[in-house]
Coordinates of C-alpha atoms in Angstrom, one line a residue:
M141 CA -10.4 67.0 -148.2
T142 CA -12.7 68.9 -150.7
G143 CA -13.1 72.3 -150.7
V144 CA -9.6 73.5 -149.5
T145 CA -8.0 76.2 -150.9
P146 CA -5.3 75.2 -153.9
G147 CA -2.0 75.1 -152.5
F148 CA -3.0 75.1 -148.4
E149 CA -2.7 71.2 -148.0
E150 CA 0.8 71.4 -149.7
F151 CA 1.9 73.5 -147.4
V152 CA 0.7 72.4 -144.5
A153 CA 2.4 69.0 -145.8
A154 CA 5.8 70.4 -146.7
R155 CA 5.7 72.9 -143.9
G156 CA 3.6 71.8 -141.2
P157 CA 6.6 69.6 -138.9
R158 CA 8.8 72.7 -139.3
L159 CA 6.4 74.8 -137.5
L160 CA 5.0 72.1 -135.3
R161 CA 9.0 72.3 -133.7
V162 CA 8.3 76.2 -133.5
A163 CA 5.1 75.6 -131.8
W164 CA 6.3 72.5 -129.7
L165 CA 9.3 75.5 -128.7
L166 CA 7.3 78.4 -128.0
T167 CA 4.7 75.4 -125.7
G168 CA 7.3 73.1 -124.5
D169 CA 4.6 70.3 -124.9
A170 CA 3.8 68.4 -127.4
H171 CA 0.1 68.3 -127.2
L172 CA -0.4 72.1 -126.3
A173 CA 2.5 72.6 -129.1
E174 CA -0.4 70.9 -131.8
D175 CA -3.1 72.3 -130.1
L176 CA -1.3 75.7 -131.5
L177 CA -0.6 74.7 -134.7
Q178 CA -4.0 73.7 -135.1
T179 CA -5.5 77.0 -133.9
V180 CA -3.2 78.5 -136.0
L181 CA -3.7 76.7 -139.3
A182 CA -7.6 77.3 -138.6
K183 CA -7.2 81.1 -138.6
V184 CA -5.0 80.9 -141.7
W185 CA -7.1 78.4 -143.9
P186 CA -9.7 81.0 -145.0
K187 CA -7.7 83.8 -145.5
W188 CA -5.3 81.4 -147.2
R189 CA -5.7 82.8 -151.1
R190 CA -4.3 86.1 -149.7
I191 CA -1.6 85.0 -147.6
A192 CA -0.4 82.3 -150.2
A193 CA 0.9 85.0 -152.4
E194 CA 3.4 86.7 -149.8
N195 CA 5.5 84.9 -147.6
P196 CA 2.9 82.1 -146.1
E197 CA 5.7 80.2 -143.8
A198 CA 6.4 84.0 -141.8
Y199 CA 2.5 84.6 -141.6
V200 CA 2.2 81.7 -140.0
R201 CA 4.9 81.9 -137.8
K202 CA 3.7 85.1 -136.7
A203 CA 0.2 83.9 -136.0
L204 CA 1.8 81.2 -133.9
V205 CA 3.6 83.6 -131.5
N206 CA 1.2 86.0 -131.8
T207 CA -1.7 83.3 -130.5
H208 CA 0.3 81.6 -127.9
A209 CA 1.5 84.8 -126.8
S210 CA -2.8 85.3 -125.8
W211 CA -2.8 81.8 -124.6
W212 CA 0.0 82.4 -122.1
R213 CA -1.2 86.2 -120.7
R214 CA -4.9 84.7 -120.4
R215 CA -3.6 81.4 -118.4
W216 CA -4.3 82.0 -114.7
R217 CA -1.6 81.4 -112.0
G218 CA -3.3 81.9 -109.1
E219 CA -3.1 79.4 -105.9
V220 CA -5.4 76.4 -105.9
P221 CA -6.2 75.5 -101.8
H222 CA -6.0 72.0 -101.0
D223 CA -6.7 70.2 -97.9
E224 CA -3.6 68.0 -98.1
V225 CA 0.2 69.2 -97.7
P226 CA 1.5 68.6 -101.1
D227 CA 4.4 66.0 -101.3
T228 CA 7.4 67.7 -100.8
R229 CA 9.8 65.1 -102.2
V230 CA 11.9 66.3 -105.2
M231 CA 11.0 65.0 -108.7
P232 CA 13.5 63.8 -110.4
D233 CA 14.4 65.7 -113.4
P234 CA 12.2 65.1 -116.5
F235 CA 15.3 65.4 -119.0
E236 CA 18.0 64.0 -117.0
G237 CA 20.0 61.3 -119.3
V238 CA 18.4 63.3 -122.5
D239 CA 20.7 64.9 -125.3
L240 CA 21.8 69.0 -125.0
E241 CA 19.0 69.9 -127.7
Q242 CA 16.7 68.6 -125.4
S243 CA 18.1 69.9 -122.8
L244 CA 19.0 73.2 -124.3
A245 CA 15.0 73.0 -125.2
A246 CA 13.9 72.8 -121.1
V247 CA 16.0 75.7 -120.8
V248 CA 14.8 77.7 -123.8
R249 CA 11.0 77.2 -122.0
G250 CA 11.9 78.7 -118.9
L251 CA 12.6 81.9 -120.7
P252 CA 10.6 85.0 -120.6
V253 CA 7.7 84.8 -123.5
R254 CA 9.0 87.4 -125.6
Q255 CA 12.8 86.4 -125.0
R256 CA 11.7 83.3 -125.9
A257 CA 10.1 83.9 -129.0
V258 CA 13.3 85.9 -130.0
V259 CA 15.5 83.2 -129.3
V260 CA 13.5 80.9 -131.0
L261 CA 13.1 82.4 -134.1
R262 CA 16.3 84.1 -134.3
Y263 CA 18.3 80.7 -133.6
F264 CA 16.0 78.1 -134.0
E265 CA 14.5 79.2 -137.0
D266 CA 17.8 81.2 -138.0
L267 CA 15.6 84.6 -139.2
S268 CA 17.8 87.7 -139.3
V269 CA 17.4 90.7 -137.1
E270 CA 14.8 92.2 -139.4
D271 CA 12.9 89.1 -140.0
T272 CA 12.8 88.6 -136.4
A273 CA 11.6 92.3 -136.2
E274 CA 9.1 91.8 -138.5
V275 CA 7.4 88.4 -137.3
L276 CA 7.1 90.2 -133.7
G277 CA 6.4 93.6 -134.6
C278 CA 8.9 95.4 -133.3
S279 CA 12.2 97.2 -134.0
T280 CA 15.3 95.4 -134.5
G281 CA 16.9 97.3 -131.2
T282 CA 14.1 95.2 -129.4
V283 CA 15.3 92.0 -130.8
K284 CA 18.8 92.7 -129.7
S285 CA 18.1 93.6 -126.6
Q286 CA 16.0 90.9 -126.0
A287 CA 18.3 88.6 -127.5
S288 CA 21.4 89.8 -125.5
K289 CA 19.0 89.8 -122.3
A290 CA 18.0 85.6 -123.3
L291 CA 21.7 84.5 -123.9
R292 CA 23.0 85.9 -120.9
T293 CA 20.2 84.1 -119.1
L294 CA 20.8 80.9 -121.3
Q295 CA 24.5 81.5 -120.7
G296 CA 24.4 81.2 -116.4
L297 CA 21.9 78.1 -117.3
L298 CA 23.5 76.1 -119.7
P299 CA 26.3 74.2 -117.6
A300 CA 23.6 72.2 -115.9
A301 CA 22.3 71.5 -119.2
E302 CA 25.6 70.4 -120.9
M303 CA 26.1 68.2 -117.3
V304 CA 22.6 66.3 -118.2
A305 CA 23.6 65.9 -121.5
D306 CA 27.0 64.5 -120.5
G307 CA 25.5 62.4 -118.0
G308 CA 26.0 64.2 -114.8
E309 CA 29.9 64.8 -116.0
R310 CA 31.3 68.3 -116.4
R311 CA 33.1 69.4 -119.3
G312 CA 36.9 70.4 -118.5

């Protein structure tokens, strides 16, 4: 690639898979995750010389969270009228038979956007409370309260995820 700022290609090659995982955990969709990461990297590239001197991974992570939140806020959630009644059959669970990590990721995607961002950054990315607060632009108390609410929600939903991972058998 000609004209690429030195270090940007290396950063993307080295940290791209991890950043794509963060994007996937935020969006819950592989294609949206790729779009999200590509959008963020396109925004970051012109600023690379300034960003590279600081902590580029934290900057990109914060941009992922903020861009995803803005996408989520813009998405229209209204009803669309149809001439026919939708199929009322229950669809099979797409995560049935998938390991616990996949099931946990599905449950995490059910959290509200802010709680999901806290869980992804704190527990999947293993950031400290302070680092998570910095990425999200909020206080450490907000991170702690959002994490607490998220963990309570996950605790109630996790037995269902464990059953999927165990092939339908509940652990003792």
